[in-house]
GROMACS .gro file of C-alpha atoms in nm:
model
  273
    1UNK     CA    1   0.000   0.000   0.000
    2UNK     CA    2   0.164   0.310  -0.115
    3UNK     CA    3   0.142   0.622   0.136
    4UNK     CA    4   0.172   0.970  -0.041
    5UNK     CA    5   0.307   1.219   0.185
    6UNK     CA    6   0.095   1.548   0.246
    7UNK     CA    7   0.246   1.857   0.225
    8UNK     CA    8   0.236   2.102   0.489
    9UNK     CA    9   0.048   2.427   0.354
   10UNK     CA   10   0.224   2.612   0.637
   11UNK     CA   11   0.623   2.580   0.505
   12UNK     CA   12   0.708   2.727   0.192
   13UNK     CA   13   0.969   2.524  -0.054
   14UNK     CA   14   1.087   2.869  -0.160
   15UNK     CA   15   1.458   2.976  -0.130
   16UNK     CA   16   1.560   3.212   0.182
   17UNK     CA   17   1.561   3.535   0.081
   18UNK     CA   18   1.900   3.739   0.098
   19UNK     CA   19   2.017   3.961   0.415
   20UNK     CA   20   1.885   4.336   0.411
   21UNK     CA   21   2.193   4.442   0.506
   22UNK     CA   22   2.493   4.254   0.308
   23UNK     CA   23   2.252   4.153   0.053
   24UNK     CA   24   2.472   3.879   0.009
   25UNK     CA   25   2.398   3.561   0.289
   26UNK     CA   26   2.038   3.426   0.342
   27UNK     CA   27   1.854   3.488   0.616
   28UNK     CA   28   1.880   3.273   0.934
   29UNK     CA   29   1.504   3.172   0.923
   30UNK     CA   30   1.205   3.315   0.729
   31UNK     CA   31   1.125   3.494   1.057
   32UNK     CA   32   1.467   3.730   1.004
   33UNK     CA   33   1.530   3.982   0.730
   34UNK     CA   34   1.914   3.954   0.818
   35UNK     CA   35   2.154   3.687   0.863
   36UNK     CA   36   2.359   3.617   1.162
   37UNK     CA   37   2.673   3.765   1.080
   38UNK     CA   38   2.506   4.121   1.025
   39UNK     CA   39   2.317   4.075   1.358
   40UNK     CA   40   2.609   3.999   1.511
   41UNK     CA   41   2.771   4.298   1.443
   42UNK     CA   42   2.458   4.457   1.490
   43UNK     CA   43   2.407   4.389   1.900
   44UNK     CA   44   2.806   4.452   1.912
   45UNK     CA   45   2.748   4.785   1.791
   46UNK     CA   46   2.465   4.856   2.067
   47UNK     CA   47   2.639   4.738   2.309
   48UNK     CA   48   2.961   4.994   2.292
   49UNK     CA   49   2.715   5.205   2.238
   50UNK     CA   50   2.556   5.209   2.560
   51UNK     CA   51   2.902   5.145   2.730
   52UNK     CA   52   3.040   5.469   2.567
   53UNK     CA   53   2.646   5.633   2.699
   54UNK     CA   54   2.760   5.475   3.026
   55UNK     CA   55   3.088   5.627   3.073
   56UNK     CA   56   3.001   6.018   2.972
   57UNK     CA   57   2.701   5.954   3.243
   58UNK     CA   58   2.997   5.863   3.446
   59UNK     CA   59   3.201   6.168   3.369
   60UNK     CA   60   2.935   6.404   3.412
   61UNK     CA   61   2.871   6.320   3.744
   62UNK     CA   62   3.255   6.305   3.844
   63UNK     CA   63   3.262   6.652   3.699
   64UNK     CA   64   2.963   6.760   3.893
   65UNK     CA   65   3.072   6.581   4.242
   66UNK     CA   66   3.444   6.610   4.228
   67UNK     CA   67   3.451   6.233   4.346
   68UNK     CA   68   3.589   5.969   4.145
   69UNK     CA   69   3.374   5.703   4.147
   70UNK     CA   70   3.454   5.379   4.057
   71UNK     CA   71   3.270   5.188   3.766
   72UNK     CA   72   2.970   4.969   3.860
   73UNK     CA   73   3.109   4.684   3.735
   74UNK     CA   74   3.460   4.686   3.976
   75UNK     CA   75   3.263   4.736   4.315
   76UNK     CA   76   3.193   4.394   4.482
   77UNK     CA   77   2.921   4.423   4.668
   78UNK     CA   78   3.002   4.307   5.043
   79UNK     CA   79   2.811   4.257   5.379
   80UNK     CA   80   2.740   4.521   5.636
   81UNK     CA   81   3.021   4.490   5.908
   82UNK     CA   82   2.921   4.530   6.246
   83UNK     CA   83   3.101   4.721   6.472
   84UNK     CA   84   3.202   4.515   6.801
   85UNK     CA   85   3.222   4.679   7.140
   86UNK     CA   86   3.569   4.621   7.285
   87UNK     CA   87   3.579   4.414   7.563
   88UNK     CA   88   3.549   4.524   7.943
   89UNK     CA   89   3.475   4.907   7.803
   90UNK     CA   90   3.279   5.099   8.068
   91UNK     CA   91   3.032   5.343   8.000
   92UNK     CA   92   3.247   5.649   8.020
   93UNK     CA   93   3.498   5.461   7.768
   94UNK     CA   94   3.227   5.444   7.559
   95UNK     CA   95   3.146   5.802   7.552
   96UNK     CA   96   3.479   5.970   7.444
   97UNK     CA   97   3.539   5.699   7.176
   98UNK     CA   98   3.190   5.813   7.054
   99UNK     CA   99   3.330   6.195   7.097
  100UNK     CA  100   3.617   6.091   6.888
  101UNK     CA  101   3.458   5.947   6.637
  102UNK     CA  102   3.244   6.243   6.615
  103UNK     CA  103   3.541   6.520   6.649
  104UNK     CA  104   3.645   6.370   6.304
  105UNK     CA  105   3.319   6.381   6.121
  106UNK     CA  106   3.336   6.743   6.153
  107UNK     CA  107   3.530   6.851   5.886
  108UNK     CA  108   3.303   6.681   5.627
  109UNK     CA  109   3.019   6.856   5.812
  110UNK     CA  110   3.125   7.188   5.705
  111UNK     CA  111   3.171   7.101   5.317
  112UNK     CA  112   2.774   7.137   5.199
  113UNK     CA  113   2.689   6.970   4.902
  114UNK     CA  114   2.648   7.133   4.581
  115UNK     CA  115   2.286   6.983   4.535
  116UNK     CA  116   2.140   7.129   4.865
  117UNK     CA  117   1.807   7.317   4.759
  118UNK     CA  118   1.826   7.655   4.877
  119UNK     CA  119   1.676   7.807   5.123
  120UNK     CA  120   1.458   8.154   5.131
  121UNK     CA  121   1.636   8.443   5.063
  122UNK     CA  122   1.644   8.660   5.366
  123UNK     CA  123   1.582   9.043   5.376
  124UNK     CA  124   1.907   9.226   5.276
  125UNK     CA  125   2.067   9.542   5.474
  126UNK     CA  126   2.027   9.713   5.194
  127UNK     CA  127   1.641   9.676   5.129
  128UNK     CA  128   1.596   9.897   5.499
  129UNK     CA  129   1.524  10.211   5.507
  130UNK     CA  130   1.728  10.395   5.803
  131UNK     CA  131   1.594  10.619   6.029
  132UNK     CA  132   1.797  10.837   6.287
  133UNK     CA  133   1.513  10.756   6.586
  134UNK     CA  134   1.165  10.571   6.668
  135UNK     CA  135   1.000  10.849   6.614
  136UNK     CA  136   1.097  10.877   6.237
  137UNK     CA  137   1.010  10.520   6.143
  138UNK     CA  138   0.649  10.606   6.322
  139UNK     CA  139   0.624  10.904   6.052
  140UNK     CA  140   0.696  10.707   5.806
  141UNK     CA  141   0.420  10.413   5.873
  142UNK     CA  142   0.185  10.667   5.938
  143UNK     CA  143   0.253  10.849   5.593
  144UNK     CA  144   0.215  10.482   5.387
  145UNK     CA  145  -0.028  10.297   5.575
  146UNK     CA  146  -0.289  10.262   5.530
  147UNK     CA  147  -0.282  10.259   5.177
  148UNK     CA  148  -0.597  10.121   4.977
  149UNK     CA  149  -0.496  10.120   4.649
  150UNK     CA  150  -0.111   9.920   4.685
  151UNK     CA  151  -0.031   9.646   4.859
  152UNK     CA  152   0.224   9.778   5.113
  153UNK     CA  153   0.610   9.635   5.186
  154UNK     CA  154   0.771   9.855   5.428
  155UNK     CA  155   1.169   9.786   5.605
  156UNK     CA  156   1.286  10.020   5.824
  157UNK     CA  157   1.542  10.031   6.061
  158UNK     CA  158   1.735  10.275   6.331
  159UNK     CA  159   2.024  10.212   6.642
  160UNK     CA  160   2.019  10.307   6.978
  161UNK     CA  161   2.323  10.278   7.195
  162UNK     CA  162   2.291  10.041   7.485
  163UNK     CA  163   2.496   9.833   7.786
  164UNK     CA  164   2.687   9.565   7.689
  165UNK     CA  165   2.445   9.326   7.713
  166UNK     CA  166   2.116   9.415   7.642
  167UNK     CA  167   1.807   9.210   7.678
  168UNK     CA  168   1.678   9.226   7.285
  169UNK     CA  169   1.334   9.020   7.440
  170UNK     CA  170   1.238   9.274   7.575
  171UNK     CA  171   1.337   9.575   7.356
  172UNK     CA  172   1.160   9.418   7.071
  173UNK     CA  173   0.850   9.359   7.298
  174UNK     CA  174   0.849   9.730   7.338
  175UNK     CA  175   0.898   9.803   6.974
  176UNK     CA  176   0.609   9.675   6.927
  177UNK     CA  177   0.403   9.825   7.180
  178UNK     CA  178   0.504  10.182   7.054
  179UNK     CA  179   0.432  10.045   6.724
  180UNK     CA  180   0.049  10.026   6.850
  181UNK     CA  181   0.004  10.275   7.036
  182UNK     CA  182   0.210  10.547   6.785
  183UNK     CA  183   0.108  10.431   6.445
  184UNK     CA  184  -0.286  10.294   6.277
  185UNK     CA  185  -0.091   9.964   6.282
  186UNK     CA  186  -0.362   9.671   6.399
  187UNK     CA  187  -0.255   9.401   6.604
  188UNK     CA  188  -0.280   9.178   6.876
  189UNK     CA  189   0.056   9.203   7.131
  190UNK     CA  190  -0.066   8.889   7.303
  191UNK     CA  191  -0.107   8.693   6.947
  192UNK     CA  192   0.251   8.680   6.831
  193UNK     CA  193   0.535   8.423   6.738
  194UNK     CA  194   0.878   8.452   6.883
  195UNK     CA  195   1.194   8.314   6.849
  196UNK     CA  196   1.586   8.370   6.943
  197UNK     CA  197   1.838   8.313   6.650
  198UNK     CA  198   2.165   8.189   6.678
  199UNK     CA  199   2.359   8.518   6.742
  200UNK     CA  200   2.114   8.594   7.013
  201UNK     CA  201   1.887   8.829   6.797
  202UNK     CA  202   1.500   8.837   6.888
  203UNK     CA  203   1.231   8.820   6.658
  204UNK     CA  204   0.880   8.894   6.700
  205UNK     CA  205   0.609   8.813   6.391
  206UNK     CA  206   0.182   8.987   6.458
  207UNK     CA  207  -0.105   8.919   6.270
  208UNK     CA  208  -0.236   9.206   6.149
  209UNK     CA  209  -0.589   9.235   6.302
  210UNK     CA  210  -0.754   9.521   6.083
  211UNK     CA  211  -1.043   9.263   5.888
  212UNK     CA  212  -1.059   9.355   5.549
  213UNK     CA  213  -1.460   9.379   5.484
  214UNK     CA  214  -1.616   9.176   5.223
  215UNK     CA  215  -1.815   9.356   4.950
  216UNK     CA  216  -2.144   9.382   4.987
  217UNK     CA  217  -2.439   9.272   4.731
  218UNK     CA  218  -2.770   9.388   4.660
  219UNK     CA  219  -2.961   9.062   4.832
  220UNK     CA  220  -2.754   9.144   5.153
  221UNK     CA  221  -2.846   9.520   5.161
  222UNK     CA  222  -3.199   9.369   5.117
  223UNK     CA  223  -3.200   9.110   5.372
  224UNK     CA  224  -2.985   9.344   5.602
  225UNK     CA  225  -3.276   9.593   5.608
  226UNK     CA  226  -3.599   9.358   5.626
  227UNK     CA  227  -3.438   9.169   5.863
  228UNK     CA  228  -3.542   9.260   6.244
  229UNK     CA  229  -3.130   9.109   6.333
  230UNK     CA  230  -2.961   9.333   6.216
  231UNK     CA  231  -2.628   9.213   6.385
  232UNK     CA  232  -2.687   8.856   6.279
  233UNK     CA  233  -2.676   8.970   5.909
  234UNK     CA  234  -2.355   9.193   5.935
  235UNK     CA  235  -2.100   9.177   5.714
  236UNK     CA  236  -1.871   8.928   5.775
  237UNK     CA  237  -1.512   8.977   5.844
  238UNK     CA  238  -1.211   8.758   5.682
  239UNK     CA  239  -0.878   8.747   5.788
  240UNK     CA  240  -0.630   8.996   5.675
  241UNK     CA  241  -0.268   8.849   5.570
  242UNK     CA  242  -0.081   9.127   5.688
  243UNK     CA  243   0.230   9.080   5.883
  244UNK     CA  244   0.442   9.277   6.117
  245UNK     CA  245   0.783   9.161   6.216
  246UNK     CA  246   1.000   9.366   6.472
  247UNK     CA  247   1.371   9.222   6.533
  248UNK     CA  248   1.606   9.376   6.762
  249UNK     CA  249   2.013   9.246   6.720
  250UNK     CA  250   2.341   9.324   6.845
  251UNK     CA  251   2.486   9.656   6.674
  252UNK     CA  252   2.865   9.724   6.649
  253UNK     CA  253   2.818   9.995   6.354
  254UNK     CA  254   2.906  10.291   6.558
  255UNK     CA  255   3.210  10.506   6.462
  256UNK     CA  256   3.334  10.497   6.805
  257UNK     CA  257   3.240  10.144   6.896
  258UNK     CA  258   2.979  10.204   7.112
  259UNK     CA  259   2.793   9.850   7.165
  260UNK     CA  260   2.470   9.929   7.077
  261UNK     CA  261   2.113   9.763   6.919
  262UNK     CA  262   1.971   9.733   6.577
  263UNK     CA  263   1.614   9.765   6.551
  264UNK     CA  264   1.416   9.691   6.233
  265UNK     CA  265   1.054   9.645   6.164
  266UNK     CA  266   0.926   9.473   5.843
  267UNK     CA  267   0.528   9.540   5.770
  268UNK     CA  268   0.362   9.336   5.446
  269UNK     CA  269   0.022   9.408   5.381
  270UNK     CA  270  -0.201   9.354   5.082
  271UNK     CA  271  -0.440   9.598   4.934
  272UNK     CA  272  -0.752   9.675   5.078
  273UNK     CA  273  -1.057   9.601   4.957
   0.00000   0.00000   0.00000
């Protein structure tokens, strides 16, 4: 009984065509367009590719850090060592080698890195306004607040000669009481945040207290004058995001050396409604 074989519909008799690339060697398979010799060089060429990618990444950040860092593929990676605690080591042995090891993480400490965000930009000397007494910088608040039509940014600043060591608490408390009680200024002296800074300077930020009123609308004029409550349907009040800051610091700026104290007084306020 003869058999006759039946051809698979699926796999073509047809020659391989050539490579895309050499046009000269067949294809590996009929799933390719190239042979193996072109892809070869192909994926040799990608991968110095990406080395050479690799390595300028590499510079760039040597460049940028000032730290040569050793390739990726040269750093073994190894287990955390513990650090043992020497035998018989009291408690006060324990401390100074801790202090030691300390004293020489210092000098790294004071190298900051070039990638630290920065912080706010604080309020030059040169953006106050200088004024020989208190009584000048009251003036001048008086003559620009308030102002309804700008939004106001005032800095101003005087010196008065002191002791040596003068209590800047409570000078800049009293700043800001004469700021109250000589100027339209509106605050609360019992609403405030304080806070010393590192060369002993005191600062002292109010919430300005003057309510800036909200526009009123024909329906509330209405209901304001049917209405029987009139205090109930008053116009209510939002909170006004002006700020007062009074600072009082060491001063050394006098001709003779006199020790003395800086005063200054910063007052933002937006424009009234």
């Amino acid at each position: 009984m003869d058999i006759t074989p039946i051809s698979n519909p699926f796999v073509s008799d047809a020659p391989l065509a050539t490579c895309n690339l050499c046009h000269r060697s067949p294809v590996t398979s009929r799933g390719y367009s190239s042979c193996q010799n072109c892809r070869d060089k192909r994926n040799a060429s990608k991968r110095r590719a990406t080395a050479r990618k690799r390595e300028q990444k590499m510079r760039v950040f040597q460049l940028a850090t000032r730290v040569n860092v050793p390739p990726s593929h040269s750093v073994e990676p190894t287990k955390p060592l513990k650090r043992k605690t020497p035998d018989g080591e009291n408690e006060g042995d324990a401390l100074e080698r801790i202090r030691k090891r300390f004293k020489k993480m210092e000098p790294f400490k004071k190298h900051e890195s070039i990638f630290q965000i920065p912080s706010a930009i604080p309020t030059t000397e040169s953006q106050y306004q200088k004024f020989i007494s208190a009584s000048d910088l009251h003036k001048a608040i008086k003559q620009s607040y308030p102002d309804n039509a700008n939004p106001l940014r005032f800095h101003g600043t005087y010196a008065i000669i002191t002791e040596l060591d003068p209590d800047h608490k409570l000078k800049a408390r009293e700043v800001a009481r004469n700021l109250r009680h000589n100027t339209s200024l509106q605050f609360n002296l019992d609403d405030r945040e304080a806070y010393r800074s590192d060369d002993g300077a005191y600062t002292i930020h109010y919430k300005c207290t003057c309510h800036q009123s909200v526009k009123r609308t024909s329906s509330d004029l209405t209901s304001y004058f049917m209405s029987k409550n009139k205090a109930a349907l008053a116009t209510p009040k939002t909170e006004c995001l002006g700020r007062i800051e009074v600072r009082a610091e060491k001063d050394m700026s006098h001709r003779l050396g006199w020790p003395g104290q800086r005063i200054k007084v910063t007052i933002t306020h937006p424009k009234k409604l």
